[in-house]
PDB file of C-alpha atoms in Angstrom:
ATOM      1  CA  UNK A   4      -3.005   1.798   9.385  1.00 74.00           C
ATOM      2  CA  UNK A   5       0.301   2.584   7.787  1.00 78.00           C
ATOM      3  CA  UNK A   6       0.587   4.058   4.300  1.00 86.00           C
ATOM      4  CA  UNK A   7       3.327   4.835   1.812  1.00 92.00           C
ATOM      5  CA  UNK A   8       3.542   7.646  -0.709  1.00 94.00           C
ATOM      6  CA  UNK A   9       5.868   7.732  -3.646  1.00 94.00           C
ATOM      7  CA  UNK A  10       5.130  11.155  -5.112  1.00 95.00           C
ATOM      8  CA  UNK A  11       6.975  10.651  -8.396  1.00 94.00           C
ATOM      9  CA  UNK A  12       5.390   8.310 -10.927  1.00 92.00           C
ATOM     10  CA  UNK A  13       8.238   8.706 -13.426  1.00 95.00           C
ATOM     11  CA  UNK A  14      11.785   9.984 -13.028  1.00 96.00           C
ATOM     12  CA  UNK A  15      14.116  10.524 -15.969  1.00 96.00           C
ATOM     13  CA  UNK A  16      17.853  10.904 -15.470  1.00 97.00           C
ATOM     14  CA  UNK A  17      20.906  10.793 -17.677  1.00 97.00           C
ATOM     15  CA  UNK A  18      23.366   7.982 -17.279  1.00 97.00           C
ATOM     16  CA  UNK A  19      26.044   9.003 -14.777  1.00 97.00           C
ATOM     17  CA  UNK A  20      23.808  11.505 -13.022  1.00 97.00           C
ATOM     18  CA  UNK A  21      22.808  11.192  -9.395  1.00 97.00           C
ATOM     19  CA  UNK A  22      19.417   9.871  -8.388  1.00 97.00           C
ATOM     20  CA  UNK A  23      17.027  10.382  -5.526  1.00 97.00           C
ATOM     21  CA  UNK A  24      13.656   8.622  -5.336  1.00 98.00           C
ATOM     22  CA  UNK A  25      11.277   9.887  -2.710  1.00 98.00           C
ATOM     23  CA  UNK A  26       9.284   7.858  -0.231  1.00 97.00           C
ATOM     24  CA  UNK A  27       7.141   9.127   2.626  1.00 96.00           C
ATOM     25  CA  UNK A  28       5.300   6.980   5.082  1.00 93.00           C
ATOM     26  CA  UNK A  29       2.569   7.452   7.578  1.00 90.00           C
ATOM     27  CA  UNK A  30       2.802   5.475  10.792  1.00 84.00           C
ATOM     28  CA  UNK A  31       2.796   6.424  14.443  1.00 75.00           C
ATOM     29  CA  UNK A  32       5.894   4.524  15.517  1.00 78.00           C
ATOM     30  CA  UNK A  33       9.172   3.583  13.891  1.00 77.00           C
ATOM     31  CA  UNK A  34       8.428   1.248  11.015  1.00 86.00           C
ATOM     32  CA  UNK A  35      10.472  -1.198   9.071  1.00 90.00           C
ATOM     33  CA  UNK A  36      11.271   0.291   5.673  1.00 93.00           C
ATOM     34  CA  UNK A  37      12.162  -1.393   2.413  1.00 94.00           C
ATOM     35  CA  UNK A  38      13.045  -0.537  -1.131  1.00 97.00           C
ATOM     36  CA  UNK A  39      12.396  -3.098  -3.845  1.00 95.00           C
ATOM     37  CA  UNK A  40      13.257  -2.925  -7.530  1.00 95.00           C
ATOM     38  CA  UNK A  41      11.493  -4.626 -10.390  1.00 89.00           C
ATOM     39  CA  UNK A  42      13.307  -4.948 -13.690  1.00 87.00           C
ATOM     40  CA  UNK A  43      11.241  -5.935 -16.740  1.00 81.00           C
ATOM     41  CA  UNK A  44      10.174  -9.573 -16.517  1.00 74.00           C
ATOM     42  CA  UNK A  45      11.651  -9.972 -13.038  1.00 77.00           C
ATOM     43  CA  UNK A  46      10.215 -10.230  -9.552  1.00 78.00           C
ATOM     44  CA  UNK A  47      10.499  -7.541  -6.931  1.00 86.00           C
ATOM     45  CA  UNK A  48      14.059  -7.702  -5.659  1.00 90.00           C
ATOM     46  CA  UNK A  49      14.978  -6.322  -2.251  1.00 92.00           C
ATOM     47  CA  UNK A  50      17.464  -3.441  -2.581  1.00 95.00           C
ATOM     48  CA  UNK A  51      17.806  -2.536   1.078  1.00 95.00           C
ATOM     49  CA  UNK A  52      15.973  -2.364   4.372  1.00 92.00           C
ATOM     50  CA  UNK A  53      15.951  -0.328   7.554  1.00 92.00           C
ATOM     51  CA  UNK A  54      15.020  -1.858  10.874  1.00 86.00           C
ATOM     52  CA  UNK A  55      16.923   0.132  13.492  1.00 84.00           C
ATOM     53  CA  UNK A  56      20.304   1.685  14.220  1.00 86.00           C
ATOM     54  CA  UNK A  57      22.215   3.684  11.652  1.00 89.00           C
ATOM     55  CA  UNK A  58      19.720   5.724   9.649  1.00 92.00           C
ATOM     56  CA  UNK A  59      21.819   5.533   6.489  1.00 96.00           C
ATOM     57  CA  UNK A  60      21.590   2.047   5.038  1.00 95.00           C
ATOM     58  CA  UNK A  61      23.544   0.578   2.188  1.00 96.00           C
ATOM     59  CA  UNK A  62      22.009  -1.792  -0.286  1.00 95.00           C
ATOM     60  CA  UNK A  63      22.874  -3.747  -3.360  1.00 94.00           C
ATOM     61  CA  UNK A  64      23.833  -2.252  -6.728  1.00 93.00           C
ATOM     62  CA  UNK A  65      25.321   0.867  -5.124  1.00 96.00           C
ATOM     63  CA  UNK A  66      22.051   2.153  -3.675  1.00 97.00           C
ATOM     64  CA  UNK A  67      21.604   3.714  -0.267  1.00 97.00           C
ATOM     65  CA  UNK A  68      18.666   5.142   1.631  1.00 98.00           C
ATOM     66  CA  UNK A  69      18.351   7.425   4.605  1.00 96.00           C
ATOM     67  CA  UNK A  70      15.645   7.197   7.242  1.00 94.00           C
ATOM     68  CA  UNK A  71      14.595  10.630   8.466  1.00 94.00           C
ATOM     69  CA  UNK A  72      12.140  10.320  11.302  1.00 91.00           C
ATOM     70  CA  UNK A  73      11.388  14.044  11.418  1.00 92.00           C
ATOM     71  CA  UNK A  74      10.304  13.990   7.786  1.00 93.00           C
ATOM     72  CA  UNK A  75       8.773  10.492   7.800  1.00 93.00           C
ATOM     73  CA  UNK A  76      10.897   9.771   4.758  1.00 95.00           C
ATOM     74  CA  UNK A  77      13.082   7.014   3.420  1.00 97.00           C
ATOM     75  CA  UNK A  78      14.520   8.328   0.167  1.00 98.00           C
ATOM     76  CA  UNK A  79      16.583   6.124  -2.096  1.00 98.00           C
ATOM     77  CA  UNK A  80      19.780   7.495  -3.591  1.00 98.00           C
ATOM     78  CA  UNK A  81      22.507   6.530  -5.983  1.00 98.00           C
ATOM     79  CA  UNK A  82      25.444   8.812  -6.835  1.00 97.00           C
ATOM     80  CA  UNK A  83      25.823   7.678 -10.456  1.00 97.00           C
ATOM     81  CA  UNK A  84      23.086   5.919 -12.360  1.00 97.00           C
ATOM     82  CA  UNK A  85      23.770   3.191 -14.908  1.00 96.00           C
ATOM     83  CA  UNK A  86      21.511   2.345 -17.839  1.00 95.00           C
ATOM     84  CA  UNK A  87      20.786  -1.018 -16.209  1.00 94.00           C
ATOM     85  CA  UNK A  88      19.152   0.782 -13.276  1.00 96.00           C
ATOM     86  CA  UNK A  89      16.121   1.545 -15.440  1.00 96.00           C
ATOM     87  CA  UNK A  90      13.315  -0.235 -13.611  1.00 95.00           C
ATOM     88  CA  UNK A  91      10.327   0.221 -11.320  1.00 94.00           C
ATOM     89  CA  UNK A  92      11.197   1.047  -7.699  1.00 96.00           C
ATOM     90  CA  UNK A  93       8.856   0.333  -4.812  1.00 95.00           C
ATOM     91  CA  UNK A  94       9.038   1.629  -1.280  1.00 96.00           C
ATOM     92  CA  UNK A  95       7.351  -0.449   1.414  1.00 94.00           C
ATOM     93  CA  UNK A  96       6.664  -0.072   5.127  1.00 91.00           C
ATOM     94  CA  UNK A  97       6.156  -2.811   7.687  1.00 88.00           C
ATOM     95  CA  UNK A  98       5.067  -2.345  11.255  1.00 80.00           C
ATOM     96  CA  UNK A  99       6.380  -4.234  14.218  1.00 73.00           C
ATOM     97  CA  UNK A 100       4.253  -7.243  15.010  1.00 71.00           C
ATOM     98  CA  UNK A 101       2.764  -7.486  11.530  1.00 74.00           C
ATOM     99  CA  UNK A 102       3.848  -9.736   8.727  1.00 72.00           C
ATOM    100  CA  UNK A 103       2.327  -7.620   6.006  1.00 85.00           C
ATOM    101  CA  UNK A 104       4.322  -4.790   4.404  1.00 89.00           C
ATOM    102  CA  UNK A 105       2.415  -2.008   2.679  1.00 90.00           C
ATOM    103  CA  UNK A 106       3.703  -0.837  -0.693  1.00 91.00           C
ATOM    104  CA  UNK A 107       3.673   2.432  -2.542  1.00 91.00           C
ATOM    105  CA  UNK A 108       2.602   2.744  -6.165  1.00 89.00           C
ATOM    106  CA  UNK A 109       6.147   2.645  -7.463  1.00 92.00           C
ATOM    107  CA  UNK A 110       8.382   5.064  -9.343  1.00 95.00           C
ATOM    108  CA  UNK A 111       9.448   4.253 -12.854  1.00 95.00           C
ATOM    109  CA  UNK A 112      13.069   5.207 -13.520  1.00 97.00           C
ATOM    110  CA  UNK A 113      14.062   6.018 -17.095  1.00 96.00           C
ATOM    111  CA  UNK A 114      17.755   6.385 -17.859  1.00 96.00           C
ATOM    112  CA  UNK A 115      18.891   8.340 -20.924  1.00 93.00           C
ATOM    113  CA  UNK A 116      22.261   7.504 -22.477  1.00 87.00           C
TER     114      UNK A 116
ATOM    115  CA  UNK B   2      19.923 -18.076  -5.059  1.00 72.00           C
ATOM    116  CA  UNK B   3      16.492 -19.463  -4.149  1.00 74.00           C
ATOM    117  CA  UNK B   4      13.606 -17.801  -5.909  1.00 89.00           C
ATOM    118  CA  UNK B   5       9.844 -17.718  -6.047  1.00 93.00           C
ATOM    119  CA  UNK B   6       8.487 -18.872  -9.389  1.00 94.00           C
ATOM    120  CA  UNK B   7       5.094 -18.001 -10.828  1.00 95.00           C
ATOM    121  CA  UNK B   8       3.092 -19.398 -13.701  1.00 96.00           C
ATOM    122  CA  UNK B   9       1.723 -18.367 -16.089  1.00 96.00           C
ATOM    123  CA  UNK B  10       3.587 -15.158 -16.802  1.00 93.00           C
ATOM    124  CA  UNK B  11       0.594 -13.843 -18.724  1.00 96.00           C
ATOM    125  CA  UNK B  12      -2.965 -15.097 -18.960  1.00 97.00           C
ATOM    126  CA  UNK B  13      -5.825 -13.723 -21.005  1.00 97.00           C
ATOM    127  CA  UNK B  14      -9.314 -14.814 -20.054  1.00 97.00           C
ATOM    128  CA  UNK B  15     -12.926 -13.972 -20.721  1.00 97.00           C
ATOM    129  CA  UNK B  16     -15.023 -12.287 -18.052  1.00 97.00           C
ATOM    130  CA  UNK B  17     -16.759 -14.870 -15.884  1.00 97.00           C
ATOM    131  CA  UNK B  18     -14.130 -17.549 -16.373  1.00 97.00           C
ATOM    132  CA  UNK B  19     -12.190 -19.145 -13.547  1.00 97.00           C
ATOM    133  CA  UNK B  20      -8.468 -18.504 -13.338  1.00 98.00           C
ATOM    134  CA  UNK B  21      -5.794 -20.233 -11.281  1.00 97.00           C
ATOM    135  CA  UNK B  22      -2.448 -18.574 -10.762  1.00 98.00           C
ATOM    136  CA  UNK B  23       0.355 -20.767  -9.497  1.00 97.00           C
ATOM    137  CA  UNK B  24       3.371 -20.080  -7.340  1.00 97.00           C
ATOM    138  CA  UNK B  25       6.223 -22.162  -6.012  1.00 96.00           C
ATOM    139  CA  UNK B  26       7.563 -20.424  -2.891  1.00 95.00           C
ATOM    140  CA  UNK B  27      11.049 -20.847  -1.497  1.00 93.00           C
ATOM    141  CA  UNK B  28      11.224 -24.265   0.081  1.00 90.00           C
ATOM    142  CA  UNK B  29      12.112 -23.351   3.684  1.00 88.00           C
ATOM    143  CA  UNK B  30       9.734 -20.398   3.882  1.00 91.00           C
ATOM    144  CA  UNK B  31       6.685 -20.630   6.104  1.00 91.00           C
ATOM    145  CA  UNK B  32       4.566 -17.641   5.073  1.00 93.00           C
ATOM    146  CA  UNK B  33       3.023 -17.092   1.671  1.00 95.00           C
ATOM    147  CA  UNK B  34       1.373 -14.068   0.164  1.00 96.00           C
ATOM    148  CA  UNK B  35      -0.481 -12.739  -2.820  1.00 97.00           C
ATOM    149  CA  UNK B  36      -0.335  -9.100  -3.810  1.00 96.00           C
ATOM    150  CA  UNK B  37      -1.672  -7.428  -6.942  1.00 95.00           C
ATOM    151  CA  UNK B  38      -0.969  -4.287  -8.870  1.00 90.00           C
ATOM    152  CA  UNK B  39      -3.553  -2.788 -11.154  1.00 90.00           C
ATOM    153  CA  UNK B  40      -1.803  -0.811 -13.867  1.00 85.00           C
ATOM    154  CA  UNK B  41      -0.635   2.535 -12.541  1.00 79.00           C
ATOM    155  CA  UNK B  42      -1.790   1.861  -9.005  1.00 83.00           C
ATOM    156  CA  UNK B  43      -0.236   0.659  -5.758  1.00 83.00           C
ATOM    157  CA  UNK B  44       0.911  -2.853  -5.045  1.00 89.00           C
ATOM    158  CA  UNK B  45      -1.964  -4.070  -2.857  1.00 92.00           C
ATOM    159  CA  UNK B  46      -1.972  -6.867  -0.335  1.00 94.00           C
ATOM    160  CA  UNK B  47      -4.531  -9.601  -0.955  1.00 97.00           C
ATOM    161  CA  UNK B  48      -3.875 -12.466   1.426  1.00 96.00           C
ATOM    162  CA  UNK B  49      -1.316 -14.195   3.594  1.00 94.00           C
ATOM    163  CA  UNK B  50      -1.172 -17.905   4.357  1.00 94.00           C
ATOM    164  CA  UNK B  51       0.519 -19.738   7.177  1.00 92.00           C
ATOM    165  CA  UNK B  52       0.237 -23.228   8.587  1.00 90.00           C
ATOM    166  CA  UNK B  53      -2.232 -24.231   5.865  1.00 91.00           C
ATOM    167  CA  UNK B  54      -4.700 -21.484   6.508  1.00 93.00           C
ATOM    168  CA  UNK B  55      -5.316 -17.857   5.727  1.00 95.00           C
ATOM    169  CA  UNK B  56      -3.698 -15.696   8.388  1.00 92.00           C
ATOM    170  CA  UNK B  57      -4.741 -12.322   7.063  1.00 92.00           C
ATOM    171  CA  UNK B  58      -6.687 -10.960   4.119  1.00 94.00           C
ATOM    172  CA  UNK B  59      -7.634  -7.575   2.758  1.00 94.00           C
ATOM    173  CA  UNK B  60     -11.010  -6.203   1.720  1.00 93.00           C
ATOM    174  CA  UNK B  61     -10.122  -7.004  -1.878  1.00 94.00           C
ATOM    175  CA  UNK B  62      -9.958 -10.719  -1.090  1.00 96.00           C
ATOM    176  CA  UNK B  63     -13.670 -11.453  -1.272  1.00 94.00           C
ATOM    177  CA  UNK B  64     -15.573 -14.688  -1.919  1.00 95.00           C
ATOM    178  CA  UNK B  65     -14.419 -14.728  -5.526  1.00 96.00           C
ATOM    179  CA  UNK B  66     -10.873 -15.410  -4.383  1.00 97.00           C
ATOM    180  CA  UNK B  67      -9.414 -18.481  -2.736  1.00 97.00           C
ATOM    181  CA  UNK B  68      -5.955 -19.797  -1.979  1.00 97.00           C
ATOM    182  CA  UNK B  69      -4.598 -23.206  -1.257  1.00 94.00           C
ATOM    183  CA  UNK B  70      -1.394 -25.142  -0.923  1.00 92.00           C
ATOM    184  CA  UNK B  71      -2.504 -28.455  -2.393  1.00 85.00           C
ATOM    185  CA  UNK B  72       0.720 -30.416  -2.339  1.00 84.00           C
ATOM    186  CA  UNK B  73       3.153 -28.743   0.046  1.00 79.00           C
ATOM    187  CA  UNK B  74       5.038 -26.931  -2.685  1.00 85.00           C
ATOM    188  CA  UNK B  75       2.584 -25.058  -4.917  1.00 93.00           C
ATOM    189  CA  UNK B  76       0.629 -22.100  -3.608  1.00 96.00           C
ATOM    190  CA  UNK B  77      -2.314 -21.143  -5.791  1.00 97.00           C
ATOM    191  CA  UNK B  78      -4.658 -18.200  -6.137  1.00 98.00           C
ATOM    192  CA  UNK B  79      -8.028 -18.944  -7.700  1.00 98.00           C
ATOM    193  CA  UNK B  80     -10.433 -16.336  -9.002  1.00 97.00           C
ATOM    194  CA  UNK B  81     -13.787 -18.034  -9.451  1.00 96.00           C
ATOM    195  CA  UNK B  82     -15.530 -15.728 -11.878  1.00 95.00           C
ATOM    196  CA  UNK B  83     -13.246 -13.060 -13.239  1.00 96.00           C
ATOM    197  CA  UNK B  84     -14.335  -9.463 -13.694  1.00 96.00           C
ATOM    198  CA  UNK B  85     -12.800  -6.780 -15.865  1.00 96.00           C
ATOM    199  CA  UNK B  86     -11.429  -5.061 -12.768  1.00 95.00           C
ATOM    200  CA  UNK B  87      -9.452  -8.189 -11.848  1.00 97.00           C
ATOM    201  CA  UNK B  88      -7.043  -7.337 -14.651  1.00 97.00           C
ATOM    202  CA  UNK B  89      -3.751  -6.764 -12.869  1.00 96.00           C
ATOM    203  CA  UNK B  90      -0.285  -8.102 -12.185  1.00 94.00           C
ATOM    204  CA  UNK B  91      -0.465 -10.673  -9.403  1.00 97.00           C
ATOM    205  CA  UNK B  92       2.632 -11.183  -7.284  1.00 95.00           C
ATOM    206  CA  UNK B  93       3.311 -14.167  -5.099  1.00 97.00           C
ATOM    207  CA  UNK B  94       5.771 -13.849  -2.213  1.00 95.00           C
ATOM    208  CA  UNK B  95       7.105 -15.971   0.590  1.00 94.00           C
ATOM    209  CA  UNK B  96       9.037 -15.344   3.786  1.00 92.00           C
ATOM    210  CA  UNK B  97      10.514 -17.108   6.775  1.00 88.00           C
ATOM    211  CA  UNK B  98       8.586 -14.881   9.132  1.00 81.00           C
ATOM    212  CA  UNK B  99       9.904 -12.403  11.608  1.00 74.00           C
ATOM    213  CA  UNK B 100      13.618 -12.563  12.226  1.00 70.00           C
ATOM    214  CA  UNK B 101      15.365 -11.828  15.498  1.00 65.00           C
ATOM    215  CA  UNK B 102      15.040  -8.144  14.788  1.00 65.00           C
ATOM    216  CA  UNK B 103      11.295  -8.615  14.331  1.00 63.00           C
ATOM    217  CA  UNK B 104      11.222  -7.766  10.661  1.00 70.00           C
ATOM    218  CA  UNK B 105       9.637  -9.874   7.975  1.00 81.00           C
ATOM    219  CA  UNK B 106      11.386  -9.811   4.593  1.00 86.00           C
ATOM    220  CA  UNK B 107       9.405 -11.027   1.595  1.00 90.00           C
ATOM    221  CA  UNK B 108      10.862 -12.603  -1.526  1.00 91.00           C
ATOM    222  CA  UNK B 109       8.702 -12.010  -4.588  1.00 92.00           C
ATOM    223  CA  UNK B 110       8.105 -13.807  -7.826  1.00 92.00           C
ATOM    224  CA  UNK B 111       8.138 -12.122 -11.245  1.00 90.00           C
ATOM    225  CA  UNK B 112       4.374 -11.854 -11.303  1.00 92.00           C
ATOM    226  CA  UNK B 113       1.511 -13.178 -13.402  1.00 96.00           C
ATOM    227  CA  UNK B 114      -0.220 -10.660 -15.616  1.00 95.00           C
ATOM    228  CA  UNK B 115      -3.953 -11.324 -15.844  1.00 97.00           C
ATOM    229  CA  UNK B 116      -5.973  -9.692 -18.594  1.00 97.00           C
ATOM    230  CA  UNK B 117      -9.742 -10.078 -18.408  1.00 97.00           C
ATOM    231  CA  UNK B 118     -11.635  -9.292 -21.600  1.00 96.00           C
TER     232      UNK B 118
END
């Protein structure tokens, strides 16, 4: 079965600084990969997804993620963080032929002014 | 933009009581899901529902849990006799199913926080 690891429970950055949230997955073939964000009181919102093709994918709110097969990673990046980016970020992996994505435990992003 | 709505946003109940969590999925979606997140832990899959029946369920989804779509719009999760360890955030989601590229993209609600005392 596939699994997802988000090694950082909390990340603190200053507003304007760059951000990288880590995600590693375990699966024998190429998975589908997702990043979701949950702001307080909101549902999980899809930021971006990777299915195939270009390994660098662009998402909403200025986020991007890069699929690295050799490292089994799908790290989320943003060059300059805004205070409104403070939220919980979830990485998820889906396998071809299954309807059920598997989620990581989430990384809580704290943004200092 | 269409959204998945969940009620209640927070429910406090006594151990042993029955709880029903409600969800209104996106209207043209065909697949429905419940996930939960115990505080500090992973978002865990509970159950998926398609064509008026359970299509997949996890080990967590035991006899204490049930789902139904009573009226074609609401999708409910019932916990028959709550335990302390059922305290969690419960997320409902819906999807159209696999697209041409084979991927299934879920749209989630804001969650229902259940506290069992």
